[in-house]
Coordinates of C-alpha atoms and ligand atoms in Angstrom, one line a residue:
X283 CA -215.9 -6.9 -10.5
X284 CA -215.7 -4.0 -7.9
X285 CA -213.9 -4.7 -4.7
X286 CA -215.7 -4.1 -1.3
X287 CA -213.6 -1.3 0.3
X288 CA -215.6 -0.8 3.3
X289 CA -218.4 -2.2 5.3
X290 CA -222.0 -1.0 4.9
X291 CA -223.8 -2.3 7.9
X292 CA -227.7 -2.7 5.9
X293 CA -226.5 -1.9 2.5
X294 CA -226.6 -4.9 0.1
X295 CA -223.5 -7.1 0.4
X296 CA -222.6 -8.5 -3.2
X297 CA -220.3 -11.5 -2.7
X298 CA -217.3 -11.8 -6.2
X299 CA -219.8 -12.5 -8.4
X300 CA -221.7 -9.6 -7.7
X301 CA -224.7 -11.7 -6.1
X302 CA -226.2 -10.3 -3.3
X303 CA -224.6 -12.8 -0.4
X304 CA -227.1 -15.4 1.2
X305 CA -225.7 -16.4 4.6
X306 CA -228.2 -15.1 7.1
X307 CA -228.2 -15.9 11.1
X308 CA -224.7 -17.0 9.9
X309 CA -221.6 -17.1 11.5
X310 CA -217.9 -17.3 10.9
X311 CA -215.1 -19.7 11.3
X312 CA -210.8 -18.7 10.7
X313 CA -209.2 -22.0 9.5
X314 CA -206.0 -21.9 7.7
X315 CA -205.8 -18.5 7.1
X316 CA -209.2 -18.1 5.5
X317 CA -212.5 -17.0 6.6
X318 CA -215.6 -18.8 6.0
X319 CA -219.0 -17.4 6.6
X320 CA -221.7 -19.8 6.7
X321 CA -225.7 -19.1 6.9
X322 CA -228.6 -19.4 5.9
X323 CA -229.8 -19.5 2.2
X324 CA -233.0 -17.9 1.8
X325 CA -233.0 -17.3 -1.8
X326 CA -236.5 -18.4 -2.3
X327 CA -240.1 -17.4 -2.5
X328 CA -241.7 -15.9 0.3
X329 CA -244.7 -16.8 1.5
X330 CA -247.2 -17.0 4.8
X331 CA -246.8 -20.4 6.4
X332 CA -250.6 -20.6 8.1
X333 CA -250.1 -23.5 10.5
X334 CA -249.4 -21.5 13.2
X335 CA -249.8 -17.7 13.4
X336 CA -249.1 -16.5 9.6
X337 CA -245.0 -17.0 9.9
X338 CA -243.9 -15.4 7.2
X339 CA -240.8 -18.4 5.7
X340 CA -239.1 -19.1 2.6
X341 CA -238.9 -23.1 2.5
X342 CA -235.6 -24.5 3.4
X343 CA -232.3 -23.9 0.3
X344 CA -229.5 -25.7 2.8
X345 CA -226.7 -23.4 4.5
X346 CA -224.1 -21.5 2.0
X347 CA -220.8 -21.2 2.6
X348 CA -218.1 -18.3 1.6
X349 CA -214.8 -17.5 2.1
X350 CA -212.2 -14.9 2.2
X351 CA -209.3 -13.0 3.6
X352 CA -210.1 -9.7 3.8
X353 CA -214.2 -10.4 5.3
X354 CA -215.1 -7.6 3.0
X355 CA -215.0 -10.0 0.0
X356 CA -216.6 -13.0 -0.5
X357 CA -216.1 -16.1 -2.7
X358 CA -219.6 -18.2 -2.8
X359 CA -218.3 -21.9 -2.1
X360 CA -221.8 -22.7 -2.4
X361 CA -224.6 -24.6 -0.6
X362 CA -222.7 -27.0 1.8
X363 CA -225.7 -28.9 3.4
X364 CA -228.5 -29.0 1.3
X365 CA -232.3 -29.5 1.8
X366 CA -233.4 -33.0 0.4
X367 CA -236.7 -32.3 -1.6
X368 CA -237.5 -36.0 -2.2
X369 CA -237.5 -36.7 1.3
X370 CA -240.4 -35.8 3.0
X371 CA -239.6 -37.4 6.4
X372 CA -236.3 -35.5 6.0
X373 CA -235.0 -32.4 8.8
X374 CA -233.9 -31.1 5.3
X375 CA -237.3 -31.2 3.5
X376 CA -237.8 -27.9 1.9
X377 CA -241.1 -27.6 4.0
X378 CA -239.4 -27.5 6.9
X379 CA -237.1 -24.7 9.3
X380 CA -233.1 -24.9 9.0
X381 CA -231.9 -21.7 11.0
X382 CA -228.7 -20.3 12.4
X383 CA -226.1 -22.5 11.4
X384 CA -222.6 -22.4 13.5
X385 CA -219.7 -24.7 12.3
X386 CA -216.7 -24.9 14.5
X387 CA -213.7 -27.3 13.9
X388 CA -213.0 -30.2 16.4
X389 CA -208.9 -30.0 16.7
X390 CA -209.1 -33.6 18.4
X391 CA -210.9 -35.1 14.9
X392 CA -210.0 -32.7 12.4
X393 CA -214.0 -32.9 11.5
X394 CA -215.8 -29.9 11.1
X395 CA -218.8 -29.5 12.8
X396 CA -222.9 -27.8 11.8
X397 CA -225.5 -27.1 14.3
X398 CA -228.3 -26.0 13.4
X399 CA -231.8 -25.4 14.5
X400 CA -234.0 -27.5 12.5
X401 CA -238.1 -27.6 12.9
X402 CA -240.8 -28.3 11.4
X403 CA -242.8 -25.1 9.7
X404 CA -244.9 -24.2 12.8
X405 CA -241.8 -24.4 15.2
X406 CA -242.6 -27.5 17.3
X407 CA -240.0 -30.2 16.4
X408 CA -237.7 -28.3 18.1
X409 CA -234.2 -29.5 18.0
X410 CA -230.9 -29.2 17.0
X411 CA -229.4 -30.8 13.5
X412 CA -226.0 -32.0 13.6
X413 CA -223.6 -32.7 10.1
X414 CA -220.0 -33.3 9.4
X415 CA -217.7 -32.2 6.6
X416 CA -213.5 -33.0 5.9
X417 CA -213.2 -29.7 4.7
X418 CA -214.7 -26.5 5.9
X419 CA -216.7 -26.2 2.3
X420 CA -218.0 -29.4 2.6
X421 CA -219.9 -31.2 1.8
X422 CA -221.6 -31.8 5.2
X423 CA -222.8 -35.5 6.3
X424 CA -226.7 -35.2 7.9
X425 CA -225.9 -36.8 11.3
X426 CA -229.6 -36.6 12.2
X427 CA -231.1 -34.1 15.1
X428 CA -231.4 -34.1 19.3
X429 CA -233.2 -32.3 21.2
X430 CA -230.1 -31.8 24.0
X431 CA -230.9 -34.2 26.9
X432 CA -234.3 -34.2 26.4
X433 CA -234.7 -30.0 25.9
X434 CA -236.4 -28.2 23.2
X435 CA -234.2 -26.1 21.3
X436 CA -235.2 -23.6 18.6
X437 CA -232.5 -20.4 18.8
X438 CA -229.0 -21.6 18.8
X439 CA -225.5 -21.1 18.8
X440 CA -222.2 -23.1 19.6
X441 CA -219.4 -21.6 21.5
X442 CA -215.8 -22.9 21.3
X443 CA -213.7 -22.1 23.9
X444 CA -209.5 -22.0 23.9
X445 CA -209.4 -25.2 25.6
X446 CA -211.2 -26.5 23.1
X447 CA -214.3 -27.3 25.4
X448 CA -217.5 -26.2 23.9
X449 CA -220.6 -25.4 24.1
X450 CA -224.4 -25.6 22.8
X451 CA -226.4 -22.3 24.4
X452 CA -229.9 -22.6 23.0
X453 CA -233.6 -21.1 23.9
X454 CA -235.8 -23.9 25.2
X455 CA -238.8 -24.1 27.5
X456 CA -241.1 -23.0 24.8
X457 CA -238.1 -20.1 24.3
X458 CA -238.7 -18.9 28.1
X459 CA -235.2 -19.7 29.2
X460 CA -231.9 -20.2 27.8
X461 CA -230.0 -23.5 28.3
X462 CA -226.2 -24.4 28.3
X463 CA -224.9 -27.9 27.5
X464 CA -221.2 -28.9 27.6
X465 CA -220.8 -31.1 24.4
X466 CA -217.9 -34.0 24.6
X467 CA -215.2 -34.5 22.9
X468 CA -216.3 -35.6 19.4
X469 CA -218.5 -32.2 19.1
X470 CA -221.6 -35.2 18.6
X471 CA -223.3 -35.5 21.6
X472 CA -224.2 -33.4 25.0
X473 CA -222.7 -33.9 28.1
X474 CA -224.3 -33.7 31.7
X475 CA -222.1 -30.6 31.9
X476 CA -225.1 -27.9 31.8
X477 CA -227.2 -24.7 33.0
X478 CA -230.3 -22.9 32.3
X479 CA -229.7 -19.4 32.0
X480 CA -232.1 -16.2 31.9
X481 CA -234.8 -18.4 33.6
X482 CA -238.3 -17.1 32.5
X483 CA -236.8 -14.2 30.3
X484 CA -237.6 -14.9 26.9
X485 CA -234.1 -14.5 25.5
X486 CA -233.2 -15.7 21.5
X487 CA -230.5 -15.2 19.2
X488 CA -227.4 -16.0 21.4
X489 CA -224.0 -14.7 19.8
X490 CA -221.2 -15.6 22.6
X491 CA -217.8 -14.7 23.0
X492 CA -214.7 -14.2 25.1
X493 CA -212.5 -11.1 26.0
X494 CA -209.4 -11.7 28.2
X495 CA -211.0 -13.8 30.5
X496 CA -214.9 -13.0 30.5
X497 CA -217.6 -14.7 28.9
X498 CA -220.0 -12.6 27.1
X499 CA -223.6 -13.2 25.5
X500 CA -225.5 -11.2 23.6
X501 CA -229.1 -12.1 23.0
X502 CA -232.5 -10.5 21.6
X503 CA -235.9 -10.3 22.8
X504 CA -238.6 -12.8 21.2
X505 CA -240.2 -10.9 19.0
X506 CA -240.4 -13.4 15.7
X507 CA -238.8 -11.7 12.7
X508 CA -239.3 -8.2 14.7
X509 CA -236.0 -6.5 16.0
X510 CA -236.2 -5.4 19.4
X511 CA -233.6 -4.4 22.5
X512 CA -230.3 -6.6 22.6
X513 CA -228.7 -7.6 26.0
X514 CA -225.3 -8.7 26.8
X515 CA -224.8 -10.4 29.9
X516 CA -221.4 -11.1 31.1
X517 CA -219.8 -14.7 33.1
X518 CA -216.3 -16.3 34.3
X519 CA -217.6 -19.6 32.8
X520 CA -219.6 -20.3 29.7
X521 CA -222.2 -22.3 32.0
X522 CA -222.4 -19.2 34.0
X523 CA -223.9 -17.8 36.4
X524 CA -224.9 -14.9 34.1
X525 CA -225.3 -11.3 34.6
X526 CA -227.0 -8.6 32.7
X527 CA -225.2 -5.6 31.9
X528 CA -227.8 -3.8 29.5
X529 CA -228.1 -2.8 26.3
X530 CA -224.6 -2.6 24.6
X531 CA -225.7 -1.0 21.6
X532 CA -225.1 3.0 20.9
X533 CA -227.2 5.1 18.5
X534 CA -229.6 5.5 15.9
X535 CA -232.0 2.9 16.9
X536 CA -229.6 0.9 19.2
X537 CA -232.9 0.4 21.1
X538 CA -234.1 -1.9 18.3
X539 CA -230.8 -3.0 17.8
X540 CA -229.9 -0.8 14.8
X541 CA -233.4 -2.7 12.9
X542 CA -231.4 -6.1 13.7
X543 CA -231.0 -8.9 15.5
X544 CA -228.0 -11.0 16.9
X545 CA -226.3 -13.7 14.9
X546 CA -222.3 -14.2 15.8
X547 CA -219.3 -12.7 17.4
X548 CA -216.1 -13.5 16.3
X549 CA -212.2 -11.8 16.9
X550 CA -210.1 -11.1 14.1
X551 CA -207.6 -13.9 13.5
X552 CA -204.6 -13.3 15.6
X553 CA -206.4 -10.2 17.4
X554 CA -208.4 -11.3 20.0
X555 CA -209.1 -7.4 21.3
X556 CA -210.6 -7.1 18.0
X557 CA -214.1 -8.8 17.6
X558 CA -216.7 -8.2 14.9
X559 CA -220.5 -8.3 16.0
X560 CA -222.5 -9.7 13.1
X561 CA -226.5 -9.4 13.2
X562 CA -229.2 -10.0 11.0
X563 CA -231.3 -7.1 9.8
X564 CA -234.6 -9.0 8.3
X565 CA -237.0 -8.4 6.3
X566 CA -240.1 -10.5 6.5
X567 CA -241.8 -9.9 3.7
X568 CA -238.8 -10.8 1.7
X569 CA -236.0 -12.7 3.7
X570 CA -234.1 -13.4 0.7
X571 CA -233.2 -9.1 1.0
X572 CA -232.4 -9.2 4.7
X573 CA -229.1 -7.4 5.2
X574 CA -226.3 -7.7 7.2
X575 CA -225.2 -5.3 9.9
X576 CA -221.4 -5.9 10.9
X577 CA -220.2 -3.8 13.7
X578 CA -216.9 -3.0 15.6
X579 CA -216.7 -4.1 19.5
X580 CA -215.7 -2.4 21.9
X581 CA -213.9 -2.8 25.4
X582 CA -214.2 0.9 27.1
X583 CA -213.6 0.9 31.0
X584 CA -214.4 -2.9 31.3
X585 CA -218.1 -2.1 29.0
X586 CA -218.7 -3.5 25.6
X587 CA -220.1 -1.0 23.3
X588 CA -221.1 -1.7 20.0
X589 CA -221.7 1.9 18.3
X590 CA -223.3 2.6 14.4
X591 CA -220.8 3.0 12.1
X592 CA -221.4 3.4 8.5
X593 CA -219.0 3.1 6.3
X594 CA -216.3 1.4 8.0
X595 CA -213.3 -0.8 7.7
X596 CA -211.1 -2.5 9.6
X597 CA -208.2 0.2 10.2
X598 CA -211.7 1.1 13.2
X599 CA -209.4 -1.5 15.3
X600 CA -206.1 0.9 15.3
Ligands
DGJ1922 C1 -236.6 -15.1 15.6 C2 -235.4 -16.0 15.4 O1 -234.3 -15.4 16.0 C3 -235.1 -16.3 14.0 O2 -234.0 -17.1 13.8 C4 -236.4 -16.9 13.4 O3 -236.6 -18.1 14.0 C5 -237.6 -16.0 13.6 N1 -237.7 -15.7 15.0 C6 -238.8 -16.6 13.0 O4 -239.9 -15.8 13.3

């Protein structure tokens, strides 16, 4: 087995048994002194979904999990919440859409707790799905889906904040504006507790953090699988009000996002000045070889910067 020394933002990424890791539009959780990445399995066929518009897909594997402690190599803990091919009516049916999975743990329940955006093929069911797991590997309990107080929700994410408040931020309005919804204190259900956000602006693929005391999101055009210019935007409270900064990408193609697209931001356990910007560089015409690019954050003069870097490792945070 060789060891991952480095990080190789759109290289292949072989997890310990030197499989090529499947946990796109993915993001991480730190829980007891172990990381766990969780995405999307899409270690199928591809293939045109004609519906609506030629999507290019790969039908639905579940959402794999991995761990480790150095976040340069990864142990497959396997598929964690799995499609249900004999269930037709199912959010899990293979034929269907189950992107961008976030798990975050509820300290109040000990649960742990996947969202996920979860459609039908041609993207109109529109909602989130919602499991529950013991134990960060699973396996996760189907809970069923909502579309948040009555909104359609394709692009997702779930921020947690210190307090332990947190928070669903997903694209609704046919993806024309972003919305925010407090969730309560199981992590089960929304609250009234909410915003829209970006009204009219066509903004998917939310990743959001915190630094000191700001709120930050970083989102993508709507361009399907297409990269295109990210955005951060910067706020004193998750619901907002937002404000656009720019693009916080630097070089070689930082206008299309580096060939990528948004998926997570997360600090380095017990370093909150040091956050990790993960994004998903796909590939349509074969999603199962979509890469990963993982970049360094930045704080320079009060700006987030984000820069190319290739190879690097995580003495970039001394
Ligand atoms: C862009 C989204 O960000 C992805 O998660 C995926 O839904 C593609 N669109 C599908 O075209």
């Amino acid at each position: 087995m060789t060891l991952n020394t480095s990080f190789r933002p759109g290289q292949p990424w072989l997890d310990t048994d030197g499989k090529p890791i499947q946990a796109h539009g993915g993001c991480m959780l730190f829980d007891n002194g172990t990381y766990y990445w969780f995405g999307e399995n899409k270690d199928g066929e591809n293939y045109l979904d004609e519906s609506k518009g030629f999507l290019h897909r790969v039908d639905v594997i579940g959402v794999s999990c991995y761990s480790s402690t150095d976040l340069l190599n990864w142990k497959n803990e396997g598929v964690v919440l799995r499609s249900e091919p004999n269930n037709p009516q199912s959010d899990l049916h293979p034929s269907k859409v189950l992107e961008r999975p976030k798990v975050i743990r509820n300290p109040k329940t000990g649960k742990y707790v996947l969202f996920a955006h979860v459609d039908t093929a041609d993207y109109e069911y529109a909602c989130i799905g919602i499991a529950i797991s013991d134990k960060p590997t699973g396996p996760y309990i189907y809970l069923g889906s909502i579309r948040p107080n009555g909104n359609d929700s394709r692009d997702m994410t779930v921020f947690q904040d210190d307090d332990g408040s947190a928070f669903l931020f997903f694209s609704s309005e046919w993806n024309k504006t972003l919305h925010i919804i407090q969730l309560d204190n199981e992590y089960l259900r929304p609250t009234q507790n909410e915003s829209r956000a970006f009204i009219g602006q066509s903004r998917e693929a939310p990743a959001v953090f915190k630094h000191g005391r700001k709120y930050y999101i970083i989102s993508s055009g709507c361009t399907g699988w297409d990269p295109n210019q990210a955005e951060l935007a910067a706020a004193d409270s998750p619901l907002g009000p937002w404000t656009v900064l720019g693009n916080p990408c630097i070089g070689p193609n930082a206008d299309i996002t580096f060939h990528a697209q948004s998926a997570y931001v997360f600090p380095l356990a017990g370093n909150s000045n040091a956050l990790i910007a993960m994004f998903d560089r796909w590939n349509k015409d074969n999603l199962r070889d979509s890469r990963y690019v993982w970049l360094p954050v930045r704080f320079e003069n009060d700006q987030v910067k984000i820069r190319w870097q290739e190879p690097w490792d995580l003495t970039a945070f001394k």
